[in-house]
Tab-separated table of C-alpha atoms in Angstrom:
chain	number	residue	atom	x	y	z
V	1098	SER	CA	-39.193	22.443	-11.112
V	1099	PRO	CA	-41.003	23.465	-7.994
V	1100	ALA	CA	-39.249	22.539	-4.577
V	1101	SER	CA	-41.674	20.348	-3.839
V	1102	LEU	CA	-44.500	18.097	-5.344
V	1103	GLU	CA	-47.085	20.599	-3.455
V	1104	GLU	CA	-46.081	23.339	-5.949
V	1105	ARG	CA	-47.687	21.886	-9.441
V	1106	CYS	CA	-48.330	23.593	-12.398
V	1107	LEU	CA	-51.113	22.149	-14.616
V	1108	ILE	CA	-50.617	20.711	-17.889
V	1109	THR	CA	-53.915	20.706	-19.852
V	1110	ASN	CA	-55.243	20.456	-23.828
V	1111	THR	CA	-55.092	24.122	-23.422
V	1112	THR	CA	-51.445	24.167	-22.550
V	1113	LEU	CA	-50.407	22.045	-25.239
V	1114	ALA	CA	-52.233	24.258	-27.240
V	1115	THR	CA	-50.226	26.746	-26.729
V	1116	LEU	CA	-47.209	25.363	-27.952
V	1117	SER	CA	-48.492	24.708	-31.519
V	1118	HIS	CA	-46.942	27.945	-32.684
V	1119	LEU	CA	-43.385	26.896	-31.800
V	1120	PRO	CA	-42.959	24.068	-34.212
V	1121	HIS	CA	-39.284	24.248	-33.998
V	1122	LEU	CA	-39.231	23.708	-30.119
V	1123	THR	CA	-36.223	21.113	-29.335
V	1124	LYS	CA	-36.166	20.775	-25.775
V	1125	LEU	CA	-39.461	20.397	-23.701
V	1126	ASP	CA	-39.772	20.210	-19.783
V	1127	PHE	CA	-43.307	19.623	-18.083
V	1128	ALA	CA	-41.317	17.815	-14.700
V	1129	TYR	CA	-43.553	18.147	-12.107
V	1130	GLY	CA	-46.644	18.795	-14.652
V	1131	ASP	CA	-49.803	17.566	-13.551
V	1132	GLN	CA	-53.287	16.849	-15.216
V	1133	ILE	CA	-51.534	15.850	-18.559
V	1134	PHE	CA	-54.933	14.345	-20.350
V	1135	GLY	CA	-56.176	13.152	-17.245
V	1136	SER	CA	-52.695	11.252	-16.384
V	1137	THR	CA	-52.620	9.333	-19.529
V	1138	LEU	CA	-50.596	10.001	-22.595
V	1139	ARG	CA	-52.292	9.835	-25.713
V	1140	GLN	CA	-51.568	8.695	-28.969
V	1141	GLY	CA	-50.283	11.892	-30.788
V	1142	THR	CA	-50.002	14.054	-27.742
V	1143	PHE	CA	-47.025	15.929	-29.061
V	1144	SER	CA	-47.041	15.077	-32.502
V	1145	ILE	CA	-47.256	18.955	-33.447
V	1146	LEU	CA	-43.710	19.114	-31.960
V	1147	SER	CA	-41.721	17.474	-34.946
V	1148	ARG	CA	-38.531	18.535	-33.919
V	1149	LEU	CA	-38.828	18.225	-30.206
V	1150	ASP	CA	-35.348	16.559	-29.152
V	1151	GLN	CA	-35.515	16.152	-25.191
V	1152	LEU	CA	-38.978	15.340	-23.597
V	1153	TYR	CA	-38.823	15.662	-19.870
V	1154	LEU	CA	-41.773	14.218	-18.143
V	1155	GLU	CA	-40.500	13.586	-14.639
V	1156	GLN	CA	-42.663	13.418	-11.564
V	1157	CYS	CA	-46.031	14.095	-13.966
V	1158	ARG	CA	-48.396	11.440	-12.007
V	1159	ILE	CA	-48.369	9.768	-15.326
V	1160	SER	CA	-50.202	6.249	-14.860
V	1161	ASN	CA	-50.642	4.957	-18.409
V	1162	VAL	CA	-49.099	5.696	-21.536
V	1163	GLU	CA	-51.087	4.807	-24.831
V	1164	ASN	CA	-49.520	3.035	-27.752
V	1165	GLY	CA	-48.227	5.311	-30.065
V	1166	ALA	CA	-47.996	8.120	-27.460
V	1167	PHE	CA	-44.979	9.440	-29.040
V	1168	ASP	CA	-45.615	8.735	-32.541
V	1169	GLY	CA	-44.158	11.286	-35.381
V	1170	LEU	CA	-41.746	12.393	-32.892
V	1171	SER	CA	-37.733	11.766	-32.999
V	1172	PHE	CA	-35.775	12.864	-29.888
V	1173	LYS	CA	-32.863	11.510	-28.379
V	1174	SER	CA	-33.840	11.741	-24.301
V	1175	LEU	CA	-37.148	10.750	-22.828
V	1176	GLN	CA	-37.356	10.917	-19.238
V	1177	LEU	CA	-40.499	9.411	-17.392
V	1178	SER	CA	-38.797	8.781	-14.292
V	1179	GLY	CA	-41.203	9.308	-11.119
V	1180	ASN	CA	-44.577	8.470	-12.784
V	1181	PRO	CA	-46.553	5.241	-11.766
V	1182	ILE	CA	-46.795	3.610	-14.714
V	1183	GLY	CA	-45.638	0.357	-13.500
V	1184	SER	CA	-45.152	-2.383	-15.564
V	1185	ASN	CA	-46.956	-0.514	-18.720
V	1186	GLN	CA	-44.875	-1.133	-22.216
V	1187	PHE	CA	-45.525	1.669	-24.805
V	1188	TRP	CA	-44.094	1.940	-28.043
V	1189	VAL	CA	-45.032	3.433	-31.308
V	1190	LYS	CA	-46.889	1.855	-34.104
V	1191	SER	CA	-44.636	-0.593	-35.943
V	1192	GLU	CA	-44.788	0.872	-39.182
V	1193	LYS	CA	-43.523	4.332	-37.845
V	1194	GLU	CA	-39.805	5.002	-37.563
V	1195	SER	CA	-40.338	7.153	-34.191
V	1196	MET	CA	-38.272	6.661	-31.051
V	1197	LYS	CA	-35.230	4.876	-33.102
V	1198	SER	CA	-33.156	8.297	-32.406
V	1199	VAL	CA	-33.494	7.598	-28.797
V	1200	ARG	CA	-30.471	7.076	-27.013
V	1201	SER	CA	-31.341	7.625	-23.184
V	1202	LEU	CA	-34.679	6.192	-21.194
V	1203	LYS	CA	-35.142	6.836	-17.950
V	1204	LEU	CA	-37.740	4.720	-15.846
V	1205	ASP	CA	-36.736	5.856	-12.272
V	1206	ALA	CA	-39.388	5.027	-9.752
V	1207	CYS	CA	-42.058	3.808	-11.966
V	1208	GLY	CA	-43.770	1.514	-9.514
V	1209	ILE	CA	-42.482	-1.750	-11.311
V	1210	ASN	CA	-44.099	-4.293	-8.872
V	1211	PRO	CA	-42.103	-7.587	-8.800
V	1212	PHE	CA	-45.345	-9.447	-7.300
V	1213	ASP	CA	-47.235	-8.669	-10.306
V	1214	VAL	CA	-44.341	-9.064	-12.804
V	1215	PRO	CA	-41.558	-11.404	-10.969
V	1216	VAL	CA	-39.283	-10.673	-14.125
V	1217	TYR	CA	-39.910	-7.475	-15.470
V	1218	ASN	CA	-40.597	-7.749	-19.233
V	1219	ALA	CA	-38.474	-4.892	-20.881
V	1220	SER	CA	-38.232	-6.441	-24.347
V	1221	PHE	CA	-40.031	-3.751	-25.592
V	1222	ILE	CA	-37.015	-1.395	-24.881
V	1223	VAL	CA	-35.070	-3.451	-27.304
V	1224	GLN	CA	-37.677	-3.629	-29.467
V	1225	THR	CA	-38.805	-0.069	-29.649
V	1226	LEU	CA	-35.547	1.718	-28.807
V	1227	PRO	CA	-32.918	-0.300	-31.243
V	1228	ASN	CA	-30.015	2.944	-30.611
V	1229	VAL	CA	-30.440	3.159	-27.021
V	1230	ASN	CA	-27.278	3.369	-24.830
V	1231	TYR	CA	-28.785	4.835	-21.668
V	1232	ILE	CA	-31.403	2.580	-19.868
V	1233	THR	CA	-31.908	3.189	-16.333
V	1234	LEU	CA	-34.563	1.633	-14.125
V	1235	ALA	CA	-33.583	2.508	-10.615
V	1236	ARG	CA	-35.728	2.929	-7.480
V	1237	ASN	CA	-38.168	0.284	-8.630
V	1238	ASN	CA	-39.059	-2.996	-6.923
V	1239	LEU	CA	-37.098	-5.367	-8.804
V	1240	HIS	CA	-36.143	-8.470	-7.412
V	1241	HIS	CA	-34.509	-9.952	-10.636
V	1242	LEU	CA	-32.491	-8.907	-13.679
V	1243	PRO	CA	-35.250	-7.531	-16.205
V	1244	ASN	CA	-35.963	-9.427	-19.384
V	1245	PHE	CA	-34.707	-7.794	-22.394
V	1246	LYS	CA	-34.770	-10.541	-24.417
V	1247	ASN	CA	-36.441	-9.973	-27.763
V	1248	GLN	CA	-36.671	-12.792	-30.169
V	1249	ASP	CA	-32.929	-12.375	-31.946
V	1250	LEU	CA	-33.101	-8.668	-31.695
V	1251	ILE	CA	-30.007	-7.100	-29.788
V	1252	LEU	CA	-28.735	-3.797	-28.934
V	1253	THR	CA	-25.500	-2.801	-30.889
V	1254	GLY	CA	-24.167	0.270	-29.064
V	1255	ASN	CA	-22.237	0.555	-26.177
V	1256	ILE	CA	-24.984	0.265	-23.387
V	1257	THR	CA	-25.211	1.888	-19.895
V	1258	LEU	CA	-27.950	-0.151	-17.412
V	1259	SER	CA	-28.658	1.424	-14.075
V	1260	LEU	CA	-30.710	-0.669	-11.615
V	1261	PHE	CA	-29.782	1.604	-8.277
V	1262	ALA	CA	-31.718	1.027	-5.539
V	1263	ASN	CA	-34.261	-2.029	-6.083
V	1264	GLY	CA	-34.137	-5.371	-4.498
V	1265	ILE	CA	-32.041	-7.404	-6.322
V	1266	SER	CA	-30.967	-10.127	-4.065
V	1267	SER	CA	-28.188	-12.158	-6.910
V	1268	LEU	CA	-27.282	-11.718	-10.539
V	1269	ARG	CA	-27.965	-15.458	-11.550
V	1270	TYR	CA	-26.096	-17.294	-14.350
V	1271	ASP	CA	-29.053	-17.823	-16.669
V	1272	GLU	CA	-29.994	-13.799	-16.688
V	1273	VAL	CA	-26.826	-12.529	-16.908
V	1274	SER	CA	-26.343	-15.028	-19.960
V	1275	ASN	CA	-29.688	-13.480	-21.366
V	1276	LEU	CA	-28.506	-9.566	-20.256
V	1277	CYS	CA	-24.835	-10.179	-22.396
V	1278	GLU	CA	-26.518	-11.642	-25.054
V	1279	VAL	CA	-29.057	-9.015	-25.766
V	1280	MET	CA	-26.260	-6.432	-24.978
V	1281	PRO	CA	-23.074	-7.698	-26.122
V	1282	HIS	CA	-21.623	-4.385	-25.849
V	1283	LEU	CA	-22.846	-3.677	-22.305
V	1284	THR	CA	-19.811	-1.372	-20.955
V	1285	THR	CA	-21.780	-0.280	-17.409
V	1286	LEU	CA	-23.787	-1.691	-14.909
V	1287	ASP	CA	-25.061	0.192	-11.818
V	1288	VAL	CA	-26.366	-2.191	-9.318
V	1289	ALA	CA	-25.619	-0.258	-6.317
V	1290	GLU	CA	-28.046	0.008	-3.042
V	1291	ASN	CA	-29.612	-3.758	-3.578
V	1292	LEU	CA	-29.776	-6.816	-1.500
V	1293	MET	CA	-27.158	-8.944	-3.721
V	1294	HIS	CA	-25.176	-11.229	-2.146
V	1295	THR	CA	-24.406	-13.132	-4.778
V	1296	ILE	CA	-23.035	-12.527	-8.044
V	1297	GLU	CA	-22.848	-15.962	-10.398
V	1298	LEU	CA	-22.258	-14.331	-13.580
V	1299	LEU	CA	-20.968	-10.845	-15.068
V	1300	CYS	CA	-20.846	-9.577	-18.658
V	1301	PRO	CA	-17.001	-10.032	-19.711
V	1302	SER	CA	-17.512	-6.467	-21.868
V	1303	LEU	CA	-17.869	-4.614	-18.397
V	1304	VAL	CA	-15.888	-1.131	-18.315
V	1305	THR	CA	-17.519	-0.105	-15.230
V	1306	LEU	CA	-19.272	-1.856	-12.448
V	1307	ILE	CA	-20.676	-0.440	-9.678
V	1308	VAL	CA	-22.094	-2.864	-6.870
V	1309	ARG	CA	-21.872	-0.122	-3.882
V	1310	ALA	CA	-24.053	-0.788	-0.902
V	1311	ASN	CA	-24.829	-4.274	-1.299
V	1312	HIS	CA	-24.626	-7.871	0.838
V	1313	LEU	CA	-21.595	-9.260	-0.594
V	1314	PHE	CA	-20.168	-10.242	2.513
V	1315	LEU	CA	-22.497	-12.981	2.616
V	1316	GLY	CA	-21.522	-14.527	-0.307
V	1317	SER	CA	-18.306	-13.042	-1.500
V	1318	ASN	CA	-16.396	-16.319	-2.151
V	1319	VAL	CA	-18.838	-17.029	-5.248
V	1320	SER	CA	-19.248	-13.034	-6.154
V	1321	LEU	CA	-15.770	-11.949	-5.945
V	1322	GLN	CA	-14.654	-15.119	-7.805
V	1323	ALA	CA	-16.825	-14.015	-10.759
V	1324	MET	CA	-15.251	-10.536	-11.022
V	1325	LYS	CA	-11.784	-11.605	-11.742
V	1326	SER	CA	-12.994	-12.455	-15.539
V	1327	LEU	CA	-13.377	-8.691	-15.845
V	1328	THR	CA	-9.994	-7.923	-18.085
V	1329	ARG	CA	-11.663	-4.601	-19.312
V	1330	LEU	CA	-12.951	-3.037	-16.074
V	1331	ARG	CA	-11.567	0.354	-15.602
V	1332	THR	CA	-13.918	1.670	-12.761
V	1333	LEU	CA	-14.824	-0.839	-9.896
V	1334	ASP	CA	-17.058	0.393	-6.849
V	1335	LEU	CA	-17.412	-2.481	-4.150
V	1336	SER	CA	-17.412	0.192	-1.311
V	1337	ASP	CA	-20.294	-0.387	1.762
V	1338	ASN	CA	-20.236	-4.172	1.245
V	1339	ARG	CA	-18.895	-5.200	4.920
V	1340	LEU	CA	-16.180	-6.803	3.196
V	1341	THR	CA	-13.537	-8.274	5.550
V	1342	SER	CA	-10.831	-9.370	3.266
V	1343	LEU	CA	-10.144	-9.781	-0.236
V	1344	PRO	CA	-8.228	-12.574	-2.402
V	1345	SER	CA	-4.791	-11.900	-2.960
V	1346	ASP	CA	-5.435	-11.974	-6.951
V	1347	LEU	CA	-8.570	-10.425	-7.005
V	1348	PHE	CA	-7.663	-7.555	-9.278
V	1349	HIS	CA	-4.771	-9.448	-11.057
V	1350	ASN	CA	-6.244	-9.673	-14.268
V	1351	MET	CA	-7.920	-6.058	-14.230
V	1352	PHE	CA	-4.815	-4.607	-16.267
V	1353	LYS	CA	-6.888	-1.655	-17.373
V	1354	LEU	CA	-8.194	-0.582	-14.022
V	1355	GLN	CA	-8.146	2.741	-13.342
V	1356	THR	CA	-10.499	3.553	-10.248
V	1357	LEU	CA	-10.897	1.192	-7.498
V	1358	ILE	CA	-13.351	2.061	-4.551
V	1359	LEU	CA	-13.073	0.013	-1.542
V	1360	ARG	CA	-14.603	2.538	1.238
V	1361	TYR	CA	-16.925	1.843	3.863
V	1362	ASN	CA	-15.514	-1.831	4.457
V	1363	GLN	CA	-14.118	-3.885	7.405
V	1364	LEU	CA	-10.464	-4.300	5.810
V	1365	ASN	CA	-7.911	-4.777	8.239
V	1366	SER	CA	-5.534	-6.100	5.933
V	1367	LEU	CA	-4.048	-6.281	2.377
V	1368	ASP	CA	-1.724	-8.588	0.631
V	1369	ARG	CA	1.202	-6.996	-0.322
V	1370	ARG	CA	0.693	-8.207	-3.792
V	1371	GLN	CA	-2.896	-6.767	-4.234
V	1372	PHE	CA	-2.468	-4.198	-6.534
V	1373	VAL	CA	0.948	-5.498	-8.231
V	1374	HIS	CA	-0.337	-5.955	-11.851
V	1375	ASN	CA	-2.851	-2.873	-11.868
V	1376	SER	CA	-0.377	-0.578	-13.436
V	1377	MET	CA	-3.119	1.679	-14.947
V	1378	LEU	CA	-4.464	2.679	-11.358
V	1379	GLY	CA	-5.128	6.362	-10.951
V	1380	LYS	CA	-7.494	6.255	-7.855
V	1381	LEU	CA	-7.481	4.060	-4.879
V	1382	ASN	CA	-10.068	4.741	-2.297
V	1383	LEU	CA	-10.086	2.920	0.944
V	1384	ASP	CA	-11.852	5.189	2.927
V	1385	ASP	CA	-13.746	3.677	6.577
V	1386	ASN	CA	-12.053	0.670	6.578
V	1387	PHE	CA	-10.081	-1.051	9.913
V	1388	LEU	CA	-6.494	-0.984	7.986
V	1389	GLN	CA	-3.888	-0.683	10.809
V	1390	SER	CA	-0.559	-0.168	8.024
V	1391	PHE	CA	-0.166	0.416	4.960
V	1392	SER	CA	2.842	-0.183	3.356
V	1393	VAL	CA	4.876	0.899	0.330
V	1394	THR	CA	4.958	-2.180	-1.396
V	1395	LEU	CA	1.185	-2.137	-1.824
V	1396	ILE	CA	1.466	0.712	-4.466
V	1397	LYS	CA	5.098	0.689	-5.383
V	1398	ASN	CA	4.065	-0.650	-8.854
V	1399	ASN	CA	1.255	1.615	-9.218
V	1400	THR	CA	3.074	4.714	-10.313
V	1401	LYS	CA	-0.225	6.831	-12.027
V	1402	LEU	CA	-1.641	6.670	-9.215
V	1403	TRP	CA	-2.344	10.171	-8.175
V	1404	THR	CA	-5.287	9.719	-5.712
V	1405	LEU	CA	-5.306	7.704	-2.333
V	1406	VAL	CA	-7.581	7.965	0.223
V	1407	LEU	CA	-7.163	6.174	3.676
V	1408	ASN	CA	-9.316	8.281	5.769
V	1409	GLN	CA	-10.940	6.756	9.124
V	1410	ASN	CA	-8.836	3.556	9.484
V	1411	LYS	CA	-6.583	2.391	12.237
V	1412	LEU	CA	-2.935	4.073	11.181
V	1413	THR	CA	-0.990	5.067	13.737
V	1414	SER	CA	1.524	6.523	11.392
V	1415	LEU	CA	3.290	5.606	8.110
V	1416	ASP	CA	6.786	4.391	7.756
V	1417	LYS	CA	9.786	6.119	6.511
V	1418	ASP	CA	9.941	4.195	3.377
V	1419	PHE	CA	6.172	5.404	2.625
V	1420	VAL	CA	6.770	9.062	3.115
V	1421	LYS	CA	9.947	8.583	0.682
V	1422	TYR	CA	7.915	7.116	-2.022
V	1423	ILE	CA	5.030	9.856	-1.610
V	1424	GLU	CA	7.584	12.853	-2.036
V	1425	SER	CA	9.403	11.035	-4.994
V	1426	SER	CA	6.352	10.192	-6.656
V	1427	SER	CA	5.680	12.249	-9.894
V	1428	ALA	CA	2.314	11.179	-10.220
V	1429	MET	CA	0.926	11.182	-6.494
V	1430	GLU	CA	-1.441	14.615	-5.904
V	1431	TYR	CA	-3.946	14.044	-3.669
V	1432	LEU	CA	-3.561	11.876	-0.522
V	1433	THR	CA	-5.859	12.553	2.960
V	1434	LEU	CA	-5.396	10.726	5.833
V	1435	ASP	CA	-8.023	12.085	8.466
V	1436	ASP	CA	-9.228	9.997	11.637
V	1437	ASN	CA	-6.491	8.061	12.089
V	1438	PRO	CA	-5.525	7.267	15.555
V	1439	PHE	CA	-1.684	8.824	14.657
V	1440	ASP	CA	1.570	7.902	17.394
V	1441	CYS	CA	3.058	11.251	17.966
V	1442	SER	CA	5.561	9.381	20.157
V	1443	CYS	CA	9.018	11.044	20.183
V	1444	ASP	CA	10.389	8.400	17.385
V	1445	LYS	CA	7.554	9.657	14.885
V	1446	HIS	CA	8.626	13.077	14.945
V	1447	TYR	CA	9.873	12.552	11.486
V	1448	PHE	CA	5.982	12.067	10.373
V	1449	GLN	CA	4.929	15.333	11.812
V	1450	THR	CA	7.854	17.217	9.692
V	1451	TRP	CA	6.449	14.784	6.704
V	1452	VAL	CA	2.967	16.031	7.531
V	1453	ASN	CA	4.025	19.654	7.868
V	1454	LYS	CA	5.686	20.213	4.253
V	1455	SER	CA	3.836	17.559	1.985
V	1456	LYS	CA	2.407	18.991	-1.216
V	1457	ALA	CA	0.554	15.872	-1.851
V	1458	LEU	CA	-1.007	15.309	1.878
V	1459	HIS	CA	-4.244	17.534	1.674
V	1460	PHE	CA	-6.298	18.437	4.911
V	1461	ALA	CA	-3.165	17.997	6.837
V	1462	THR	CA	-4.662	20.285	9.857
V	1463	LYS	CA	-7.394	17.146	10.372
V	1464	LEU	CA	-4.864	15.022	11.877
V	1465	ARG	CA	-4.673	14.401	15.341
V	1466	CYS	CA	-2.510	12.398	17.901
V	1467	ALA	CA	-4.260	9.855	19.774
V	1468	THR	CA	-1.190	8.679	21.575
V	1469	PRO	CA	0.705	9.672	24.252
V	1470	ASP	CA	-2.062	10.442	26.393
V	1471	PRO	CA	-0.219	13.818	27.284
V	1472	LEU	CA	-0.971	14.986	23.145
V	1473	LYS	CA	-4.419	13.077	22.785
V	1474	GLY	CA	-6.242	15.306	20.710
V	1475	SER	CA	-3.600	17.520	19.297
V	1476	ARG	CA	-2.838	18.431	15.696
V	1477	VAL	CA	-0.299	16.604	14.227
V	1478	VAL	CA	0.968	19.403	12.328
V	1479	GLU	CA	1.617	21.669	15.680
V	1480	TYR	CA	2.080	19.276	18.605
V	1481	HIS	CA	4.983	20.058	20.750
V	1482	GLN	CA	6.837	16.742	22.429
V	1483	PRO	CA	7.919	17.951	26.099
V	1484	ILE	CA	11.669	18.035	26.023
V	1485	PHE	CA	12.178	15.539	29.362
V	1486	ASP	CA	9.894	13.194	27.431
V	1487	CYS	CA	12.107	12.863	24.429
V	1488	TYR	CA	15.674	13.576	24.975
V	1489	ILE	CA	15.979	11.766	28.486
V	1490	LYS	CA	14.459	8.833	26.701
V	1491	TRP	CA	17.144	9.437	23.669
V	1492	VAL	CA	19.803	10.029	26.649
V	1493	LEU	CA	18.975	6.973	28.570
V	1494	ASP	CA	18.917	4.853	25.324
V	1495	GLY	CA	22.340	6.053	24.485
V	1496	VAL	CA	23.453	5.187	27.802
V	1497	GLY	CA	21.704	2.150	27.788
V	1498	GLY	CA	23.480	1.168	24.707
V	1499	LEU	CA	26.859	2.152	25.298
V	1500	ILE	CA	26.652	-0.079	28.649
V	1501	GLY	CA	25.774	-2.669	26.964
V	1502	VAL	CA	28.519	-2.537	24.564
V	1503	VAL	CA	30.947	-2.065	27.372
V	1504	LEU	CA	29.648	-5.183	29.174
V	1505	ILE	CA	29.892	-7.511	26.058
V	1506	ILE	CA	33.427	-6.457	25.599
V	1507	PHE	CA	34.667	-7.063	28.878
V	1508	VAL	CA	32.585	-10.223	29.123
V	1509	SER	CA	33.924	-11.451	25.786
V	1510	TYR	CA	37.685	-10.530	27.091
V	1511	ARG	CA	37.445	-12.387	30.514
V	1512	LEU	CA	36.151	-15.780	28.898
V	1513	ARG	CA	38.139	-15.478	25.826
V	1514	TRP	CA	39.920	-18.518	26.238
V	1515	TYR	CA	36.946	-20.626	26.973
V	1516	LEU	CA	35.072	-19.050	23.850
V	1517	ALA	CA	38.255	-19.742	21.581
V	1518	HIS	CA	37.884	-23.313	23.435
V	1519	LEU	CA	34.117	-23.885	22.513
V	1520	ARG	CA	34.645	-22.926	18.850
V	1521	TYR	CA	37.771	-25.253	18.567
V	1522	VAL	CA	35.431	-27.708	19.710
V	1523	ALA	CA	32.823	-27.180	17.482
V	1524	LEU	CA	35.278	-27.002	14.572
V	1525	SER	CA	36.770	-30.300	15.363
V	1526	ILE	CA	33.389	-32.234	16.175
V	1527	SER	CA	31.900	-30.700	12.813
V	1528	LYS	CA	35.502	-32.029	11.074
V	1529	THR	CA	35.199	-35.510	13.137
V	1530	LEU	CA	31.402	-35.936	12.060
V	1531	THR	CA	32.518	-35.261	8.569
V	1532	GLU	CA	35.369	-37.722	8.158
V	1533	LEU	CA	32.907	-40.517	9.768
V	1534	LYS	CA	30.413	-39.976	7.558
V	1535	GLU	CA	32.819	-40.968	4.774
V	1536	GLN	CA	33.988	-44.119	6.137
V	1537	ASP	CA	32.642	-47.462	6.011
V	1538	GLU	CA	33.940	-48.543	9.717
V	1539	CYS	CA	35.601	-46.391	12.504
V	1540	LYS	CA	38.718	-47.308	14.799
V	1541	TYR	CA	36.644	-45.911	18.537
V	1542	ASP	CA	33.994	-46.641	20.971
V	1543	ALA	CA	34.276	-42.935	22.147
V	1544	MET	CA	36.005	-40.022	21.261
V	1545	VAL	CA	37.003	-37.689	24.122
V	1546	LEU	CA	38.389	-33.894	23.493
V	1547	PHE	CA	39.148	-32.528	27.039
V	1548	ASN	CA	40.212	-29.125	28.206
V	1549	SER	CA	44.138	-30.190	29.770
V	1550	LYS	CA	44.139	-26.701	31.585
V	1551	SER	CA	40.926	-28.030	33.901
V	1552	ASN	CA	41.700	-29.983	36.903
V	1553	ASP	CA	38.413	-31.142	36.571
V	1554	ASP	CA	38.878	-32.599	33.253
V	1555	THR	CA	41.933	-33.892	33.634
V	1556	ASN	CA	40.914	-35.686	36.871
V	1557	TRP	CA	37.815	-37.056	35.038
V	1558	VAL	CA	39.891	-38.336	32.384
V	1559	LYS	CA	42.427	-39.921	34.621
V	1560	LEU	CA	39.915	-41.675	37.266
V	1561	LEU	CA	37.014	-42.625	34.677
V	1562	MET	CA	38.795	-42.802	31.138
V	1563	PHE	CA	42.091	-44.630	32.099
V	1564	GLU	CA	40.118	-46.975	33.790
V	1565	LEU	CA	37.806	-47.957	31.170
V	1566	GLU	CA	41.011	-48.358	29.014
V	1567	GLY	CA	42.596	-50.804	31.358
V	1568	GLY	CA	39.813	-52.659	32.739
V	1569	ASP	CA	38.490	-56.085	32.768
V	1570	PHE	CA	36.362	-54.602	29.467
V	1571	PRO	CA	38.988	-52.335	27.966
V	1572	GLN	CA	37.455	-49.844	25.684
V	1573	PRO	CA	38.808	-48.276	22.458
V	1574	ILE	CA	38.989	-44.848	23.642
V	1575	ASN	CA	40.269	-41.796	21.527
V	1576	LEU	CA	41.578	-39.170	24.115
V	1577	THR	CA	42.459	-35.813	22.845
V	1578	ARG	CA	43.643	-32.663	24.154
V	1579	PRO	CA	43.085	-29.382	22.425
V	1580	ASP	CA	46.661	-28.241	22.940
V	1581	GLU	CA	47.553	-31.557	21.301
V	1582	ARG	CA	50.274	-32.091	23.584
V	1583	VAL	CA	48.924	-35.478	24.381
V	1584	SER	CA	47.356	-38.054	21.989
V	1585	ARG	CA	46.194	-41.790	22.827
V	1586	SER	CA	44.896	-43.904	20.538
V	1587	PHE	CA	43.736	-47.566	20.373
V	1588	GLU	CA	42.729	-50.216	17.640
V	1589	PHE	CA	39.280	-51.348	17.779
V	1590	LYS	CA	36.303	-51.867	15.305
V	1591	PHE	CA	33.283	-49.426	15.258
V	1592	GLU	CA	29.933	-50.054	12.964
V	1593	PHE	CA	29.345	-46.667	10.934
V	1594	ASN	CA	26.853	-44.146	12.801
V	1595	TYR	CA	26.595	-46.400	16.159
V	1596	LEU	CA	28.632	-46.087	19.194
V	1597	TYR	CA	28.891	-49.240	21.257
V	1598	MET	CA	30.350	-48.365	25.045
V	1599	SER	CA	29.863	-52.198	26.314
V	1600	GLY	CA	26.468	-50.816	28.071
V	1601	LEU	CA	28.122	-48.076	29.848
V	1602	SER	CA	27.144	-44.693	29.378
V	1603	VAL	CA	29.974	-41.907	29.162
V	1604	PRO	CA	29.642	-38.291	29.243
V	1605	ILE	CA	31.780	-36.903	26.325
V	1606	HIS	CA	33.313	-33.494	27.119
C-alpha cells in the first residue's frame, strides 16, 4: 500500500493474467490499485484463483461490482472499503455456493448516499453471506440503521456490526426490532461518532456497545433507560457525550460488565452506589470529567478492578481511606491521576508520601500542586512545604486546642452548681410532664420550681406567687425548691394538657 493515493499501481487484465500460474494463492492484496477493468469488477474476474482466502481491494476506485464478480471463489474476508460503489448490491448467481464462506465484509467509506437510498437496503448481505460474522459500514452517509431484513432469512452466528462515523441521529424502535430479528446473536454494535441523541431500543444479545462521540446529552433520559436491560453487556463505551449526570441504577443490571469508559463527559459527581452491582468490573475510565471527589465507597465492591483512570478531573486530593484501599487491593495495577489540581497543604502530606511509594499509581511525576500559591506548579512527588508554614500552624493549632480545653474546664467549674441546677430542672420537668400525661386530671394551675439560694427567685416567689395564692382569686400553685426543703401544695382541679391561671400570665422559673 502506498503512502498516498497518488502513488498507485495499475491493475490491468495483464496483471491478473500473470497470476494464472499461482493457482494455490490464498491472499491477494490490491489495496490502492487502479484501473481494474475500467473500475468495474466483472463476472469471473478472479475465477482463476479458486483457493483465494482473503481479497483486499481497498481504495481501488471501483465504482461498479457486477453480479457474479466473485463467482467461483470461497474466501473468508472481502475488503472493498474506500471504493465509490454506493448502494450497489452484488452477489453471486443463485445456483453457486460462492461467498457462503465469507466471515468478514468491509464496506467502509463506499459513498452510500441516504438521499438516494433513505434506508440503505443491505438485505443482499443476509442473502449472499449467510455465515458472515463481521460487517462494517463505517464512514458512509447513513442516517438510519440499514435494512438487513430479507424475507425470513437470519444470520445465525455471533455478529459484529460497525456503523462508525455515519450520520445516524437515533436508533428507532422499529429499526432496532428488525435488526434484532435478523441478527438474533448480535454481540457487538459500534455506532461511535454519529449524531445520535435518542436510543429507543437495543438488542438484548449485546455484549459490546460503543456509543462514543454522540449527542446523548440531548436525550439522555430515553437513551440511558434503554441501556438498563443489557444484562449480557461486558463492554460499554459512553465517552464524549457531554453527559452531566448518570442514573444511579444505570449499571445495576449489568452484572457481567468488565470495561466501562466514561471519559470526555461533564460528570461532576457519581452516586456512591453507582457501581455496587458490577462485581466483574475490571477497567473504569473517567478521564476528562469534572469530578471534585472520588470516594472509596464507589469501588469498594469492585474487587476485580485493575485499571482506574481519573486524569483531567477536578480532584484536589484523595482521602486516606481511598489511599489505604488502593494499597491493600490485590487487583489494582494501573491508576492514573494526571492533570488534577492537587492541594499540597500541610494536612495533605500523607498524599505526597503515598504518591512517592505507590506501585499502582503510574506517571506519578506528572502530578502537580495547584494550591497553596507558593507551591503552585510544583511536582507532588518532590514539593517541600516550608517548615514555618506547616510546623507553626501545627503548634498554633495545638496551643489553641489546649487553651480551649482549659477554658471549658474553668467555665464548667465556676458554673458547676448552676449547671447541676439546670440538669435538675430539665429532669424534673421531664418527669413531671411524663406524670401529667398519665393522669386524667391534675391538681395545680401552675407548678413553679425555683432556686432557693437565689435572692431574686426567692423575692419573686414571695411578692408574686404568695399574692396569687392568697388574693381575692386564689390560684392553686405548687412551689418546689430544688433542695426540697420547702414544698407547698394546694388542692384544685386541672384539665389535662391545659394550664389555667385565671387570665393571668405568670412566668415559670
